[in-house]
CSV table of C-alpha atoms in Angstrom, one decimal:
chain,number,residue,atom,x,y,z
A,1,SER,CA,28.0,2.2,-27.5
A,2,VAL,CA,27.8,6.0,-27.0
A,3,LEU,CA,28.6,8.5,-29.7
A,4,ASP,CA,29.1,12.2,-29.7
A,5,ARG,CA,27.8,13.7,-32.9
A,6,GLN,CA,28.5,17.4,-33.2
A,7,GLY,CA,28.1,17.9,-29.4
A,8,VAL,CA,24.9,15.7,-29.2
A,9,VAL,CA,25.2,12.5,-27.2
A,10,GLN,CA,23.6,9.5,-28.8
A,11,VAL,CA,23.3,5.9,-27.5
A,12,VAL,CA,23.6,3.2,-30.2
A,13,LEU,CA,21.6,0.1,-29.4
A,14,GLY,CA,21.3,-3.1,-31.5
A,15,PRO,CA,23.7,-5.2,-33.6
A,16,GLY,CA,24.1,-5.2,-37.3
A,17,ALA,CA,24.8,-2.6,-39.9
A,18,ASP,CA,21.7,-0.6,-39.1
A,19,PRO,CA,21.6,0.0,-35.3
A,20,THR,CA,19.1,2.3,-33.6
A,21,CYS,CA,20.3,5.6,-32.2
A,22,PHE,CA,18.7,7.3,-29.2
A,23,ASN,CA,19.5,10.6,-27.5
A,24,PRO,CA,19.3,10.8,-23.7
A,25,GLN,CA,15.8,12.4,-23.8
A,26,GLN,CA,14.4,9.4,-25.7
A,27,LEU,CA,15.9,6.9,-23.3
A,28,VAL,CA,14.6,8.8,-20.2
A,29,ALA,CA,11.2,9.1,-22.0
A,30,MET,CA,11.0,5.3,-22.2
A,31,LEU,CA,11.3,5.1,-18.4
A,32,LEU,CA,8.8,8.0,-17.9
A,33,GLY,CA,6.5,6.3,-20.3
A,34,LYS,CA,6.4,3.2,-18.1
A,35,LEU,CA,5.7,5.4,-15.0
A,36,LYS,CA,2.9,7.1,-16.9
A,37,GLU,CA,1.5,3.7,-17.9
A,38,PHE,CA,1.5,2.7,-14.3
A,39,ALA,CA,-0.3,5.9,-13.3
A,40,ASP,CA,-2.9,5.5,-16.0
A,41,THR,CA,-3.6,2.0,-15.0
A,42,HIS,CA,-4.4,3.1,-11.4
A,43,THR,CA,-6.6,6.1,-12.2
A,44,ALA,CA,-9.7,4.2,-13.5
A,45,VAL,CA,-10.3,7.1,-15.8
A,46,PRO,CA,-10.0,6.5,-19.6
A,47,ASN,CA,-7.5,8.7,-21.4
A,48,PHE,CA,-6.7,10.4,-18.1
A,49,VAL,CA,-4.8,13.7,-18.4
A,50,PRO,CA,-3.0,14.6,-15.2
A,51,PRO,CA,-3.8,18.2,-14.1
A,52,ALA,CA,-0.2,18.5,-12.8
A,53,VAL,CA,3.1,16.6,-13.5
A,54,VAL,CA,6.0,17.2,-11.1
A,55,LEU,CA,9.4,15.8,-11.8
A,56,ALA,CA,12.1,15.9,-9.1
A,57,ALA,CA,15.6,16.4,-10.4
A,58,PRO,CA,19.0,16.4,-8.5
A,59,ALA,CA,19.8,19.7,-6.8
A,60,ASN,CA,23.0,20.1,-8.9
A,61,TRP,CA,21.2,19.9,-12.2
A,62,SER,CA,21.5,23.0,-14.4
A,63,ALA,CA,18.6,24.6,-16.3
A,64,GLU,CA,19.7,22.7,-19.4
A,65,HIS,CA,19.5,19.4,-17.6
A,66,LYS,CA,16.0,20.2,-16.3
A,67,GLN,CA,14.8,21.3,-19.8
A,68,ALA,CA,16.1,18.0,-21.2
A,69,LEU,CA,14.1,16.2,-18.5
A,70,LYS,CA,11.0,18.2,-19.4
A,71,GLU,CA,11.5,17.3,-23.1
A,72,ALA,CA,11.7,13.6,-22.2
A,73,ALA,CA,8.4,13.9,-20.3
A,74,ILE,CA,6.8,15.5,-23.3
A,75,ILE,CA,8.1,12.6,-25.5
A,76,ALA,CA,6.6,10.2,-23.0
A,77,GLY,CA,3.1,11.7,-23.6
A,78,MET,CA,2.8,14.0,-20.6
A,79,PRO,CA,1.1,17.4,-21.2
A,80,GLY,CA,3.9,19.9,-21.7
A,81,ASP,CA,2.0,22.8,-20.1
A,82,LYS,CA,1.5,20.8,-16.9
A,83,ILE,CA,5.1,19.8,-16.3
A,84,THR,CA,7.1,21.3,-13.5
A,85,VAL,CA,10.6,20.3,-12.6
A,86,VAL,CA,11.6,20.9,-8.9
A,87,SER,CA,14.8,20.2,-7.0
A,88,ASP,CA,14.9,16.9,-5.0
A,89,SER,CA,16.1,19.1,-2.0
A,90,MET,CA,12.8,21.0,-2.1
A,91,ALA,CA,10.8,17.8,-2.4
A,92,LYS,CA,12.5,16.4,0.7
A,93,LEU,CA,11.9,19.6,2.6
A,94,LEU,CA,8.2,19.5,1.8
A,95,TRP,CA,7.9,15.9,2.9
A,96,TYR,CA,9.9,16.6,6.1
A,97,ARG,CA,7.4,19.3,7.0
A,98,TYR,CA,4.4,17.1,6.3
A,99,SER,CA,5.8,13.9,8.0
A,100,HIS,CA,7.0,15.9,11.0
A,101,TYR,CA,4.1,18.3,11.2
A,102,ASN,CA,3.0,17.4,14.7
A,103,ASP,CA,6.5,17.9,16.0
A,104,LEU,CA,6.8,21.5,14.7
A,105,PRO,CA,6.1,24.3,17.1
A,106,LEU,CA,2.8,26.1,17.0
A,107,GLN,CA,4.7,29.4,16.7
A,108,GLY,CA,8.1,30.0,15.1
A,109,HIS,CA,10.1,27.4,13.2
A,110,VAL,CA,12.8,24.8,13.5
A,111,THR,CA,16.1,24.9,11.5
A,112,VAL,CA,16.8,21.6,9.8
A,113,MET,CA,19.6,20.4,7.6
A,114,ILE,CA,19.0,17.5,5.3
A,115,VAL,CA,22.1,15.7,4.3
A,116,ASP,CA,21.7,13.3,1.3
A,117,VAL,CA,24.6,10.9,0.7
A,118,GLY,CA,23.4,9.3,-2.6
A,119,HIS,CA,25.1,6.9,-4.9
A,120,CYS,CA,26.7,9.4,-7.4
A,121,TYR,CA,26.5,12.7,-5.5
A,122,SER,CA,25.9,14.2,-2.1
A,123,SER,CA,23.9,17.3,-1.1
A,124,ALA,CA,23.1,19.3,2.0
A,125,CYS,CA,20.2,21.7,2.3
A,126,VAL,CA,19.4,23.9,5.4
A,127,ALA,CA,15.9,25.4,5.8
A,128,HIS,CA,13.6,27.0,8.3
A,129,ILE,CA,10.5,24.9,8.6
A,130,ALA,CA,7.3,26.0,10.3
A,131,ARG,CA,3.7,24.8,10.3
A,132,THR,CA,2.8,27.4,7.7
A,133,HIS,CA,5.8,27.6,5.4
A,134,VAL,CA,9.1,26.1,4.3
A,135,GLU,CA,12.0,28.5,3.8
A,136,SER,CA,15.1,27.0,2.1
A,137,VAL,CA,18.2,29.0,3.0
A,138,ALA,CA,21.1,27.3,1.3
A,139,THR,CA,21.9,24.2,-0.8
A,140,CYS,CA,25.3,22.7,-1.7
A,141,CYS,CA,26.1,19.7,-3.8
A,142,CYS,CA,29.3,17.7,-4.7
A,143,PRO,CA,29.8,14.9,-7.2
A,144,VAL,CA,31.0,12.4,-4.6
A,145,GLY,CA,28.7,9.7,-3.2
A,146,SER,CA,28.8,6.2,-1.9
A,147,HIS,CA,29.8,5.0,-5.4
A,148,ALA,CA,33.3,6.3,-4.6
A,149,VAL,CA,33.5,3.6,-1.9
A,150,ASP,CA,32.5,0.9,-4.4
A,151,VAL,CA,35.1,2.2,-6.9
A,152,GLU,CA,37.9,2.1,-4.3
A,153,LEU,CA,36.9,-1.4,-3.1
A,154,ALA,CA,36.7,-2.7,-6.7
A,155,LYS,CA,40.2,-1.1,-7.4
A,156,ARG,CA,41.7,-3.0,-4.5
A,157,ALA,CA,39.9,-6.2,-5.5
A,158,ARG,CA,41.2,-6.0,-9.1
A,159,CYS,CA,44.8,-5.5,-7.9
A,160,TRP,CA,44.5,-8.6,-5.7
A,161,ILE,CA,42.9,-10.7,-8.4
A,162,ASP,CA,45.5,-9.6,-10.9
A,163,SER,CA,48.5,-10.4,-8.6
A,164,GLU,CA,47.1,-13.7,-7.4
A,165,PHE,CA,45.4,-15.1,-10.5
A,166,SER,CA,46.9,-13.0,-13.4
A,167,PHE,CA,43.4,-12.1,-14.4
A,168,GLN,CA,42.5,-8.5,-15.4
A,169,ALA,CA,38.8,-8.2,-14.5
A,170,ASP,CA,38.6,-4.7,-15.9
A,171,GLN,CA,39.4,-6.0,-19.4
A,172,VAL,CA,36.5,-8.5,-19.4
A,173,PRO,CA,33.1,-6.6,-19.5
A,174,LYS,CA,31.2,-9.4,-17.8
A,175,ALA,CA,33.7,-9.8,-15.0
A,176,HIS,CA,34.0,-6.1,-14.6
A,177,ALA,CA,30.2,-5.7,-14.2
A,178,LYS,CA,30.0,-8.6,-11.8
A,179,LEU,CA,32.8,-7.1,-9.6
A,180,ALA,CA,31.2,-3.7,-9.6
A,181,SER,CA,27.8,-5.1,-8.6
A,182,ALA,CA,29.4,-7.3,-5.9
A,183,CYS,CA,31.3,-4.4,-4.4
A,184,ARG,CA,28.1,-2.3,-4.1
A,185,ASN,CA,26.3,-5.3,-2.4
A,186,VAL,CA,29.2,-5.7,0.0
A,187,ARG,CA,29.2,-2.0,0.9
A,188,GLU,CA,25.4,-2.0,1.5
A,189,THR,CA,25.6,-5.2,3.6
A,190,LEU,CA,28.4,-4.0,5.8
A,191,SER,CA,26.2,-1.0,6.8
A,192,SER,CA,24.4,-3.4,9.1
A,193,ILE,CA,26.8,-6.3,9.9
A,194,ASP,CA,30.6,-6.6,10.5
A,195,LYS,CA,31.5,-9.3,8.0
A,196,THR,CA,30.3,-10.5,4.6
A,197,VAL,CA,31.6,-12.2,1.5
A,198,LEU,CA,32.7,-10.6,-1.8
A,199,GLN,CA,32.2,-12.6,-5.0
A,200,CYS,CA,35.5,-12.1,-6.8
A,201,PRO,CA,35.6,-13.1,-10.6
A,202,VAL,CA,38.9,-14.8,-11.2
A,203,GLY,CA,38.1,-15.9,-14.7
A,204,GLU,CA,35.5,-15.3,-17.4
A,205,ASP,CA,33.2,-18.0,-15.8
A,206,SER,CA,34.8,-18.6,-12.4
A,207,GLU,CA,34.9,-16.8,-9.1
A,208,ILE,CA,35.8,-17.3,-5.5
A,209,GLN,CA,34.3,-15.9,-2.3
A,210,TYR,CA,36.4,-13.5,-0.2
A,211,ALA,CA,35.5,-12.6,3.3
A,212,ILE,CA,35.5,-8.8,3.9
A,213,GLU,CA,35.3,-6.9,7.2
A,214,ARG,CA,33.8,-3.5,7.8
A,215,THR,CA,37.3,-2.0,8.5
A,216,LEU,CA,38.2,-2.3,4.8
A,217,ILE,CA,35.1,-0.3,3.9
A,218,SER,CA,36.1,2.4,6.3
A,219,GLU,CA,39.5,2.6,4.6
A,220,CYS,CA,37.8,2.9,1.2
A,221,ALA,CA,35.5,5.7,2.5
A,222,ASP,CA,38.1,8.3,3.4
A,223,GLU,CA,37.2,10.6,0.5
A,224,LEU,CA,33.5,10.3,1.1
A,225,THR,CA,33.6,11.0,4.9
A,226,GLY,CA,35.8,14.0,4.4
A,227,THR,CA,33.6,15.3,1.6
A,228,VAL,CA,30.3,15.0,3.6
A,229,ALA,CA,31.8,16.8,6.6
A,230,GLU,CA,33.1,19.6,4.4
A,231,LEU,CA,29.7,19.8,2.6
A,232,CYS,CA,28.0,20.5,6.0
A,233,ALA,CA,30.5,23.2,6.8
A,234,VAL,CA,30.1,25.0,3.5
A,235,THR,CA,26.3,24.8,3.7
A,236,LEU,CA,26.4,26.4,7.2
A,237,GLU,CA,28.7,29.1,5.9
A,238,GLN,CA,26.5,30.0,3.0
A,239,ALA,CA,23.4,30.0,5.3
A,240,GLY,CA,25.2,32.2,7.8
A,241,LEU,CA,24.4,29.8,10.6
A,242,GLN,CA,26.4,28.1,13.4
A,243,LYS,CA,26.2,24.5,14.3
A,244,SER,CA,24.3,25.3,17.5
A,245,GLU,CA,21.6,27.1,15.5
A,246,VAL,CA,20.6,23.8,13.7
A,247,ASP,CA,17.9,21.9,15.6
A,248,TYR,CA,18.0,18.7,13.6
A,249,VAL,CA,20.2,17.1,11.0
A,250,GLU,CA,18.2,14.6,8.9
A,251,LEU,CA,20.3,12.0,7.1
A,252,VAL,CA,19.0,10.4,3.9
A,253,GLY,CA,20.5,8.2,1.2
A,254,GLY,CA,22.1,4.8,1.4
A,255,GLY,CA,25.6,6.3,2.0
A,256,ALA,CA,24.4,8.1,5.1
A,257,ARG,CA,23.6,4.8,6.8
A,258,MET,CA,27.2,3.6,6.5
A,259,PRO,CA,28.7,3.5,10.1
A,260,VAL,CA,31.9,5.3,9.0
A,261,VAL,CA,29.8,8.2,7.5
A,262,MET,CA,27.7,8.4,10.7
A,263,ASP,CA,30.9,8.5,12.8
A,264,SER,CA,32.3,11.3,10.6
A,265,LEU,CA,29.1,13.4,11.0
A,266,LYS,CA,29.0,12.8,14.7
A,267,SER,CA,32.5,14.0,15.0
A,268,PHE,CA,31.6,17.1,12.9
A,269,TRP,CA,28.5,18.0,14.8
A,270,GLY,CA,29.8,17.1,18.3
A,271,ALA,CA,28.8,14.9,21.2
A,272,GLU,CA,25.2,16.2,21.2
A,273,ALA,CA,24.8,15.7,17.4
A,274,PRO,CA,21.1,16.1,16.5
A,275,LEU,CA,21.3,13.4,13.8
A,276,ARG,CA,18.1,11.6,12.7
A,277,LEU,CA,17.2,8.9,10.2
A,278,THR,CA,13.5,9.2,9.8
A,279,MET,CA,13.0,9.6,6.1
A,280,ASP,CA,13.4,7.2,3.1
A,281,THR,CA,15.3,8.9,0.3
A,282,ASP,CA,13.2,7.6,-2.6
A,283,LEU,CA,9.9,7.9,-0.9
A,284,SER,CA,10.6,11.4,0.5
A,285,VAL,CA,11.4,12.7,-2.9
A,286,CYS,CA,8.5,11.1,-4.6
A,287,GLN,CA,6.0,12.1,-1.9
A,288,GLY,CA,7.5,15.6,-1.7
A,289,ALA,CA,7.0,16.0,-5.4
A,290,ALA,CA,3.4,14.9,-5.0
A,291,LEU,CA,2.9,17.6,-2.3
A,292,MET,CA,4.3,20.1,-4.8
A,293,GLY,CA,1.8,18.8,-7.3
A,294,LEU,CA,-0.9,19.5,-4.8
A,295,GLN,CA,0.5,23.0,-4.3
A,296,LEU,CA,0.2,23.6,-8.1
A,297,LEU,CA,-3.4,22.4,-8.1
A,298,ILE,CA,-4.1,24.8,-5.2
A,299,ASP,CA,-2.7,27.6,-7.3
A,300,ALA,CA,-5.0,26.7,-10.1
A,301,GLY,CA,-8.0,26.6,-7.7
A,302,HIS,CA,-8.5,22.8,-7.7
A,303,ALA,CA,-7.9,22.0,-4.0
A,304,VAL,CA,-7.9,23.4,-0.5
A,305,SER,CA,-4.6,25.3,0.4
A,306,ALA,CA,-2.2,22.8,1.9
A,307,ILE,CA,1.4,24.1,1.6
A,308,HIS,CA,3.1,27.5,1.8
A,309,ALA,CA,6.6,27.2,0.4
A,310,VAL,CA,9.1,30.0,0.1
A,311,ASP,CA,12.5,29.3,-1.3
A,312,LEU,CA,15.5,31.6,-1.0
A,313,SER,CA,18.1,29.2,-2.3
A,314,PRO,CA,19.4,29.6,-5.8
A,315,ALA,CA,19.7,25.8,-6.2
A,316,VAL,CA,16.0,25.3,-5.7
A,317,PRO,CA,13.3,27.1,-7.7
A,318,ALA,CA,10.9,29.2,-5.8
A,319,ALA,CA,7.4,27.8,-5.2
A,320,THR,CA,4.1,29.8,-5.5
A,321,ASP,CA,3.3,31.8,-2.4
A,322,ILE,CA,-0.2,30.9,-1.3
A,323,PRO,CA,-1.7,31.9,2.0
A,324,ALA,CA,-2.3,29.0,4.4
A,325,THR,CA,-5.6,28.2,6.0
A,326,THR,CA,-6.0,26.7,9.5
A,327,PRO,CA,-3.9,23.6,10.1
A,328,SER,CA,-6.8,21.2,10.5
A,329,VAL,CA,-8.4,22.1,7.2
A,330,ARG,CA,-5.0,22.4,5.4
A,331,MET,CA,-3.8,19.0,6.5
A,332,GLN,CA,-7.0,16.9,6.3
A,333,PRO,CA,-6.7,15.8,2.7
A,334,MET,CA,-3.1,14.7,3.0
A,335,ILE,CA,-3.7,13.0,6.4
A,336,GLN,CA,-6.3,10.9,4.8
A,337,LEU,CA,-4.0,10.1,1.9
A,338,GLU,CA,-1.2,9.1,4.2
A,339,LYS,CA,-3.6,6.8,6.1
A,340,ASN,CA,-4.6,5.1,2.9
A,341,LEU,CA,-0.9,4.7,1.9
A,342,ARG,CA,0.0,3.2,5.2
A,343,GLN,CA,-2.9,0.9,5.1
A,344,ARG,CA,-1.9,-0.3,1.7
A,345,ASP,CA,1.8,-0.7,2.7
A,346,ASN,CA,0.9,-2.7,5.8
A,347,THR,CA,-1.4,-4.9,3.7
A,348,PHE,CA,1.4,-5.6,1.2
A,349,GLY,CA,4.0,-6.1,4.0
A,350,ASP,CA,1.8,-8.7,5.8
A,351,HIS,CA,1.0,-10.4,2.5
A,352,TYR,CA,4.6,-10.9,1.4
A,353,SER,CA,6.0,-11.7,4.8
A,354,SER,CA,3.6,-14.5,5.4
A,355,LYS,CA,3.9,-15.7,1.8
A,356,ASN,CA,7.7,-15.8,2.2
A,357,GLU,CA,7.3,-18.0,5.3
A,358,LEU,CA,5.1,-20.5,3.3
A,359,GLU,CA,7.5,-20.5,0.3
A,360,ASP,CA,10.5,-21.0,2.6
A,361,PHE,CA,8.9,-24.0,4.2
A,362,ILE,CA,8.1,-25.5,0.8
A,363,PHE,CA,11.7,-24.9,-0.4
A,364,ARG,CA,13.3,-26.5,2.6
A,365,ILE,CA,11.0,-29.6,2.4
A,366,ARG,CA,11.8,-30.0,-1.3
A,367,GLY,CA,15.5,-29.9,-0.4
A,368,ILE,CA,15.1,-32.7,2.1
A,369,CYS,CA,13.1,-34.8,-0.4
A,370,LYS,CA,16.0,-34.6,-2.9
A,371,GLN,CA,18.5,-36.0,-0.4
A,372,PRO,CA,18.8,-39.6,1.0
A,373,HIS,CA,16.4,-40.4,3.9
A,374,ASN,CA,14.3,-43.2,5.3
A,375,SER,CA,11.1,-42.4,3.5
A,376,SER,CA,10.0,-44.5,0.5
A,377,LYS,CA,10.1,-43.2,-3.1
A,378,SER,CA,6.3,-43.3,-3.3
A,379,ASP,CA,6.0,-41.1,-0.2
A,380,VAL,CA,8.5,-38.6,-1.6
A,381,GLN,CA,6.6,-38.4,-4.9
A,382,GLU,CA,3.3,-38.0,-3.0
A,383,LEU,CA,4.8,-35.2,-0.9
A,384,MET,CA,6.2,-33.4,-3.9
A,385,THR,CA,2.8,-33.5,-5.6
A,386,ILE,CA,1.3,-31.9,-2.5
A,387,LEU,CA,3.9,-29.2,-2.5
A,388,ASP,CA,3.2,-28.5,-6.3
A,389,GLN,CA,-0.5,-28.2,-5.5
A,390,VAL,CA,0.1,-25.7,-2.7
A,391,GLU,CA,2.4,-23.6,-4.9
A,392,GLU,CA,-0.1,-23.6,-7.7
A,393,THR,CA,-2.9,-22.6,-5.4
A,394,THR,CA,-0.7,-19.8,-4.0
A,395,SER,CA,0.1,-18.4,-7.4
A,396,ARG,CA,-3.6,-18.4,-8.5
A,397,THR,CA,-4.7,-16.6,-5.3
A,398,ASP,CA,-1.8,-14.2,-5.2
A,399,VAL,CA,-3.6,-11.6,-7.4
A,400,ALA,CA,-6.4,-11.6,-4.8
A,401,LEU,CA,-3.9,-10.6,-2.1
A,402,PRO,CA,-4.9,-13.0,0.6
A,403,SER,CA,-4.6,-11.8,4.2
A,404,ARG,CA,-1.7,-12.8,6.5
A,405,GLU,CA,-4.1,-15.1,8.3
A,406,GLY,CA,-4.8,-16.9,5.1
A,407,TYR,CA,-1.1,-17.7,4.4
A,408,GLU,CA,-0.5,-18.6,8.1
A,409,LYS,CA,-3.5,-21.0,7.9
A,410,SER,CA,-2.1,-22.6,4.7
A,411,LEU,CA,1.4,-22.9,6.3
A,412,ALA,CA,0.0,-24.5,9.5
A,413,GLY,CA,-2.1,-26.9,7.5
A,414,LEU,CA,0.8,-27.9,5.3
A,415,LYS,CA,3.1,-28.4,8.3
A,416,ALA,CA,0.4,-30.6,10.0
A,417,ALA,CA,0.0,-32.7,6.9
A,418,VAL,CA,3.8,-33.3,6.5
A,419,GLN,CA,4.2,-34.1,10.2
A,420,THR,CA,1.3,-36.5,10.2
A,421,ARG,CA,1.8,-38.3,6.9
A,422,PHE,CA,5.6,-38.0,6.5
A,423,PRO,CA,7.0,-38.0,10.0
A,424,ASP,CA,10.6,-38.9,8.9
A,425,ILE,CA,10.8,-36.0,6.6
A,426,TYR,CA,9.3,-33.6,9.1
A,427,ALA,CA,11.7,-34.8,11.8
A,428,GLU,CA,14.6,-34.1,9.6
A,429,PHE,CA,13.1,-30.6,8.8
A,430,GLU,CA,12.8,-29.9,12.6
A,431,GLY,CA,16.4,-31.0,13.2
A,432,ARG,CA,17.9,-28.7,10.5
A,433,LEU,CA,18.8,-25.1,10.7
A,434,PRO,CA,18.5,-22.9,7.6
A,435,ASN,CA,21.6,-23.2,5.4
A,436,MET,CA,23.7,-20.2,6.2
A,437,GLY,CA,26.9,-21.5,4.7
A,438,PHE,CA,28.7,-20.0,1.6
A,439,ALA,CA,27.9,-21.2,-1.9
A,440,GLU,CA,30.5,-23.4,-3.5
A,441,ALA,CA,33.6,-21.4,-4.5
A,442,GLN,CA,35.2,-21.9,-7.8
A,443,HIS,CA,38.8,-21.7,-8.6
A,444,PRO,CA,40.4,-21.7,-12.0
A,445,THR,CA,43.3,-23.9,-11.0
A,446,SER,CA,42.8,-27.0,-8.9
A,447,GLY,CA,45.1,-27.5,-5.9
A,448,THR,CA,46.8,-24.1,-5.9
A,449,THR,CA,47.2,-22.0,-2.8
A,450,PRO,CA,48.3,-18.5,-3.9
A,451,SER,CA,49.7,-16.0,-1.4
A,452,GLN,CA,48.0,-12.9,-0.1
A,453,SER,CA,48.6,-9.6,-1.8
A,454,GLY,CA,49.0,-6.5,0.3
A,455,ALA,CA,46.7,-4.5,-1.9
A,456,PHE,CA,43.6,-6.3,-0.7
A,457,GLN,CA,42.9,-7.4,2.9
A,458,GLY,CA,40.4,-10.1,3.7
A,459,THR,CA,39.9,-13.8,4.1
A,460,ALA,CA,39.1,-16.2,1.3
A,461,VAL,CA,36.9,-19.1,2.2
A,462,SER,CA,36.5,-22.6,1.1
A,463,SER,CA,33.3,-24.2,-0.4
A,464,GLN,CA,32.3,-25.2,3.2
A,465,GLY,CA,32.5,-21.6,4.3
A,466,THR,CA,35.5,-22.2,6.6
A,467,ALA,CA,38.2,-19.5,6.9
A,468,VAL,CA,41.4,-21.0,5.6
A,469,SER,CA,43.9,-18.3,6.6
A,470,SER,CA,43.7,-15.0,8.4
A,471,GLN,CA,46.0,-13.7,5.7
A,472,GLY,CA,43.4,-14.1,2.9
A,473,THR,CA,44.7,-17.3,1.2
A,474,ALA,CA,42.3,-18.6,-1.4
A,475,VAL,CA,41.7,-22.4,-1.8
A,476,SER,CA,40.4,-24.6,-4.6
A,477,SER,CA,36.9,-25.9,-4.4
């Protein structure tokens, strides 16, 4: 529960007569403490004290918000005199300059607007970016994000559930949380495909699957699309710029990848809209903050000059003005850092991709073994033992991070063994496609077929994944 004691918010955790109370700074400090623990583990230096700590905060945070974040960092054990709080807009601009350095002109600058459609709020920042400096001109924020789409979708779903099943999901915390999570998953999924399934709780422990099309998400996103377009217009007005003067519009945030938001921005910017999706929201903020940390080290004389950042926007604090050296010397340390990060990311990507292929094969063979087939019981037990051994070996060697070739070799060897020694099972495996059907739907009342409510459009599906009615009729499993 949350209490407001004389203007101070406190979160009460724990049952009983003596619960523990925490203020927001203490809760955030727990998260920052975990991050500090992760950093300490990877420095290989005992009792490491970072020379600079940079925390990126939302652009719409006030000075009081940023001070509270700094207090949380101090509680987490970070050195108070080394902590700097910067706007996430500035962090994204710094990372844009670094990641697009080779595309920037040798002389002059490009004008870039970064539009961030986040979960709880959206922001737009326009800046002049050159090889030698970043000049933020204007930043605007609004408290509307992709979460507004989730809320509207959940609202329609609750109306439909209430009318069809007489179940008020918002009155049951467990069902309410399930529906909220399901709506967010549906919105994210429909950014890349046209149809998906919404898990609708129709009882405390029962739910049905309901087919949802992208058109419904478009209807729920009216507020968001209008807000994002207006946000771009206000930012341009504050910066004193015309649309034609903006060279690139960089879109970040999960909401920006929604087709309906993309269409709205294309309509605002025109047929020749300079829209791009080249930056990851979380990584760009994190890496931009790291670049700011390097800037602070440069200011203290610890490193070669790498960044020249000048900020004219009241929403973003100004950075230290440090003369830049030649591009080759300035960028060399970060170029090497980026190479190391990419090599690490590629290694992990290859590792988990090939590992997933091996685990998927084991999972599907296990499923076949549990169903009736022509193989003897002893053969099935022998094969299950082999699969257990392979899984155990994989878990033991996972820490060593085997190469992709190692997992591919294990998968090829296991397939050959199954094909040679258990031909019936392998033949059944070859003849099957991965199970893409829906999970079994549950219905609180057997044999009922309720009618469709006008508040929620979609198609309910049966346990076999077959659409029962174009009007959204639900069926019993």
